[in-house]
Amino acid sequence: VHLMESGGGLVQAGGSLRLSCAASGDIFSIDDMGWYRQAPGKQRDLVAGITAGGRTTNYADSVKGRFTISRDNANNTMYLEMNSLKPADTAVYYCNAVYSETGRFLEVWGQGTLVIVSS
């Protein structure tokens, strides 16, 4: 399984961005997915997660009400809609997927996409 993010960029505070994460490979083995972010000098933290069928989602408190995670399994893509962006949202955003292989659960990361929110 391979993941590739896109959609990052520079945006002013209050603006919006939509990140995409395209999955390839053995996509039928993919289970839960999520978006994480890592700001300079900080650890990588969960932003939002979504279950395999897309019915259950969870969000970090800092993004609740502003970000929306979704997935389109027919097109092997996960999204993160980000609204009311703040400078504190500046980070590299990574997508993550848990998948099964030979009876084990493994995880894979994308290469990351940079989001910069200017004040």
PDB file of C-alpha atoms in Angstrom:
ATOM      1  CA  VAL A   1       0.000   0.000   0.000  1.00  0.00           C
ATOM      2  CA  HIS A   2       1.253   3.460  -0.912  1.00  0.00           C
ATOM      3  CA  LEU A   3      -0.146   6.842   0.047  1.00  0.00           C
ATOM      4  CA  MET A   4       0.372  10.216  -1.583  1.00  0.00           C
ATOM      5  CA  GLU A   5      -0.883  13.507  -0.203  1.00  0.00           C
ATOM      6  CA  SER A   6      -1.667  16.645  -2.166  1.00  0.00           C
ATOM      7  CA  GLY A   7      -3.388  19.959  -1.661  1.00  0.00           C
ATOM      8  CA  GLY A   8      -1.083  21.733   0.749  1.00  0.00           C
ATOM      9  CA  GLY A   9       0.022  25.294   0.263  1.00  0.00           C
ATOM     10  CA  LEU A  10       0.050  28.814   1.629  1.00  0.00           C
ATOM     11  CA  VAL A  11      -3.210  30.318   2.825  1.00  0.00           C
ATOM     12  CA  GLN A  12      -4.197  33.324   4.891  1.00  0.00           C
ATOM     13  CA  ALA A  13      -5.737  32.932   8.308  1.00  0.00           C
ATOM     14  CA  GLY A  14      -9.451  32.296   8.006  1.00  0.00           C
ATOM     15  CA  GLY A  15      -9.034  30.596   4.678  1.00  0.00           C
ATOM     16  CA  SER A  16      -9.630  27.020   3.586  1.00  0.00           C
ATOM     17  CA  LEU A  17      -7.713  24.138   2.055  1.00  0.00           C
ATOM     18  CA  ARG A  18      -8.614  20.631   1.029  1.00  0.00           C
ATOM     19  CA  LEU A  19      -6.022  17.912   1.378  1.00  0.00           C
ATOM     20  CA  SER A  20      -6.236  14.656  -0.527  1.00  0.00           C
ATOM     21  CA  CYS A  21      -4.585  11.305   0.128  1.00  0.00           C
ATOM     22  CA  ALA A  22      -4.564   8.869  -2.764  1.00  0.00           C
ATOM     23  CA  ALA A  23      -3.997   5.209  -1.978  1.00  0.00           C
ATOM     24  CA  SER A  24      -2.546   2.653  -4.359  1.00  0.00           C
ATOM     25  CA  GLY A  25      -1.461  -0.945  -4.172  1.00  0.00           C
ATOM     26  CA  ASP A  26      -3.489  -3.514  -2.253  1.00  0.00           C
ATOM     27  CA  ILE A  27      -6.220  -1.028  -1.432  1.00  0.00           C
ATOM     28  CA  PHE A  28      -8.697  -3.693  -0.370  1.00  0.00           C
ATOM     29  CA  SER A  29      -6.533  -4.405   2.665  1.00  0.00           C
ATOM     30  CA  ILE A  30      -6.850  -0.847   3.995  1.00  0.00           C
ATOM     31  CA  ASP A  31      -8.724  -0.424   7.269  1.00  0.00           C
ATOM     32  CA  ASP A  32      -8.740   2.775   9.328  1.00  0.00           C
ATOM     33  CA  MET A  33      -7.114   5.923   7.984  1.00  0.00           C
ATOM     34  CA  GLY A  34      -6.137   9.235   9.469  1.00  0.00           C
ATOM     35  CA  TRP A  35      -4.489  12.595   9.089  1.00  0.00           C
ATOM     36  CA  TYR A  36      -1.601  13.634  11.306  1.00  0.00           C
ATOM     37  CA  ARG A  37       0.431  16.803  11.427  1.00  0.00           C
ATOM     38  CA  GLN A  38       3.857  17.801  12.621  1.00  0.00           C
ATOM     39  CA  ALA A  39       4.841  21.390  13.267  1.00  0.00           C
ATOM     40  CA  PRO A  40       8.534  22.371  13.396  1.00  0.00           C
ATOM     41  CA  GLY A  41      10.144  21.145  16.589  1.00  0.00           C
ATOM     42  CA  LYS A  42       7.034  19.288  17.699  1.00  0.00           C
ATOM     43  CA  GLN A  43       5.863  15.692  17.658  1.00  0.00           C
ATOM     44  CA  ARG A  44       3.522  14.257  15.084  1.00  0.00           C
ATOM     45  CA  ASP A  45      -0.047  14.363  16.364  1.00  0.00           C
ATOM     46  CA  LEU A  46      -3.348  12.938  15.196  1.00  0.00           C
ATOM     47  CA  VAL A  47      -5.615  15.486  13.549  1.00  0.00           C
ATOM     48  CA  ALA A  48      -8.518  13.275  12.483  1.00  0.00           C
ATOM     49  CA  GLY A  49      -9.281   9.614  11.960  1.00  0.00           C
ATOM     50  CA  ILE A  50     -11.883   7.672  10.022  1.00  0.00           C
ATOM     51  CA  THR A  51     -12.905   4.041  10.052  1.00  0.00           C
ATOM     52  CA  ALA A  52     -12.877   1.724   7.063  1.00  0.00           C
ATOM     53  CA  GLY A  53     -16.478   2.331   6.068  1.00  0.00           C
ATOM     54  CA  GLY A  54     -16.286   6.028   6.823  1.00  0.00           C
ATOM     55  CA  ARG A  55     -19.083   6.000   9.374  1.00  0.00           C
ATOM     56  CA  THR A  56     -17.021   6.861  12.423  1.00  0.00           C
ATOM     57  CA  THR A  57     -14.681   9.812  12.689  1.00  0.00           C
ATOM     58  CA  ASN A  58     -12.718  11.434  15.466  1.00  0.00           C
ATOM     59  CA  TYR A  59     -10.923  14.765  15.726  1.00  0.00           C
ATOM     60  CA  ALA A  60      -8.339  16.496  17.829  1.00  0.00           C
ATOM     61  CA  ASP A  61      -9.974  19.097  20.045  1.00  0.00           C
ATOM     62  CA  SER A  62      -8.028  21.847  18.315  1.00  0.00           C
ATOM     63  CA  VAL A  63      -9.692  21.199  14.961  1.00  0.00           C
ATOM     64  CA  LYS A  64     -13.208  20.164  15.947  1.00  0.00           C
ATOM     65  CA  GLY A  65     -15.802  22.184  14.104  1.00  0.00           C
ATOM     66  CA  ARG A  66     -13.255  23.427  11.547  1.00  0.00           C
ATOM     67  CA  PHE A  67     -11.878  20.292   9.863  1.00  0.00           C
ATOM     68  CA  THR A  68     -13.780  17.442   8.236  1.00  0.00           C
ATOM     69  CA  ILE A  69     -12.316  14.080   7.336  1.00  0.00           C
ATOM     70  CA  SER A  70     -13.909  11.881   4.694  1.00  0.00           C
ATOM     71  CA  ARG A  71     -13.005   9.027   2.388  1.00  0.00           C
ATOM     72  CA  ASP A  72     -14.153   7.861  -1.017  1.00  0.00           C
ATOM     73  CA  ASN A  73     -13.382   4.162  -1.069  1.00  0.00           C
ATOM     74  CA  ALA A  74     -14.571   3.830  -4.658  1.00  0.00           C
ATOM     75  CA  ASN A  75     -11.789   6.209  -5.701  1.00  0.00           C
ATOM     76  CA  ASN A  76      -9.260   5.141  -3.062  1.00  0.00           C
ATOM     77  CA  THR A  77      -8.957   8.650  -1.685  1.00  0.00           C
ATOM     78  CA  MET A  78      -9.211  10.267   1.726  1.00  0.00           C
ATOM     79  CA  TYR A  79      -9.780  13.970   2.245  1.00  0.00           C
ATOM     80  CA  LEU A  80      -9.314  16.600   4.913  1.00  0.00           C
ATOM     81  CA  GLU A  81     -11.399  19.719   4.475  1.00  0.00           C
ATOM     82  CA  MET A  82      -9.851  22.501   6.538  1.00  0.00           C
ATOM     83  CA  ASN A  83     -11.788  25.705   7.205  1.00  0.00           C
ATOM     84  CA  SER A  84     -11.174  28.762   9.379  1.00  0.00           C
ATOM     85  CA  LEU A  85      -7.486  28.035   9.287  1.00  0.00           C
ATOM     86  CA  LYS A  86      -5.235  29.522  11.940  1.00  0.00           C
ATOM     87  CA  PRO A  87      -1.477  30.127  11.999  1.00  0.00           C
ATOM     88  CA  ALA A  88      -1.329  27.352  14.633  1.00  0.00           C
ATOM     89  CA  ASP A  89      -2.456  24.911  11.930  1.00  0.00           C
ATOM     90  CA  THR A  90       0.841  25.402  10.098  1.00  0.00           C
ATOM     91  CA  ALA A  91       2.521  22.006   9.803  1.00  0.00           C
ATOM     92  CA  VAL A  92       3.390  19.145   7.518  1.00  0.00           C
ATOM     93  CA  TYR A  93       0.277  17.018   7.168  1.00  0.00           C
ATOM     94  CA  TYR A  94       0.644  13.276   6.738  1.00  0.00           C
ATOM     95  CA  CYS A  95      -1.922  10.664   5.851  1.00  0.00           C
ATOM     96  CA  ASN A  96      -1.791   7.303   7.506  1.00  0.00           C
ATOM     97  CA  ALA A  97      -3.450   3.981   6.818  1.00  0.00           C
ATOM     98  CA  VAL A  98      -3.699   0.710   8.691  1.00  0.00           C
ATOM     99  CA  TYR A  99      -3.841  -2.334   6.457  1.00  0.00           C
ATOM    100  CA  SER A 100      -3.749  -6.084   6.813  1.00  0.00           C
ATOM    101  CA  GLU A 101      -1.105  -8.341   5.326  1.00  0.00           C
ATOM    102  CA  THR A 102      -0.582 -12.048   5.965  1.00  0.00           C
ATOM    103  CA  GLY A 103      -2.686 -11.854   9.108  1.00  0.00           C
ATOM    104  CA  ARG A 104      -0.911  -8.839  10.548  1.00  0.00           C
ATOM    105  CA  PHE A 105      -1.959  -5.215  10.819  1.00  0.00           C
ATOM    106  CA  LEU A 106       0.625  -2.776   9.503  1.00  0.00           C
ATOM    107  CA  GLU A 107       0.624   0.950   8.932  1.00  0.00           C
ATOM    108  CA  VAL A 108       1.889   3.141   6.124  1.00  0.00           C
ATOM    109  CA  TRP A 109       2.550   6.886   5.835  1.00  0.00           C
ATOM    110  CA  GLY A 110       2.509   9.308   2.976  1.00  0.00           C
ATOM    111  CA  GLN A 111       5.384  11.678   2.324  1.00  0.00           C
ATOM    112  CA  GLY A 112       3.544  14.685   3.760  1.00  0.00           C
ATOM    113  CA  THR A 113       2.228  17.948   2.383  1.00  0.00           C
ATOM    114  CA  LEU A 114       3.101  21.337   3.838  1.00  0.00           C
ATOM    115  CA  VAL A 115       0.390  23.719   4.990  1.00  0.00           C
ATOM    116  CA  ILE A 116       1.367  27.270   5.906  1.00  0.00           C
ATOM    117  CA  VAL A 117      -1.208  29.623   7.360  1.00  0.00           C
ATOM    118  CA  SER A 118      -0.154  33.256   7.413  1.00  0.00           C
ATOM    119  CA  SER A 119      -1.538  35.779   9.879  1.00  0.00           C
TER     120      SER A 119
END
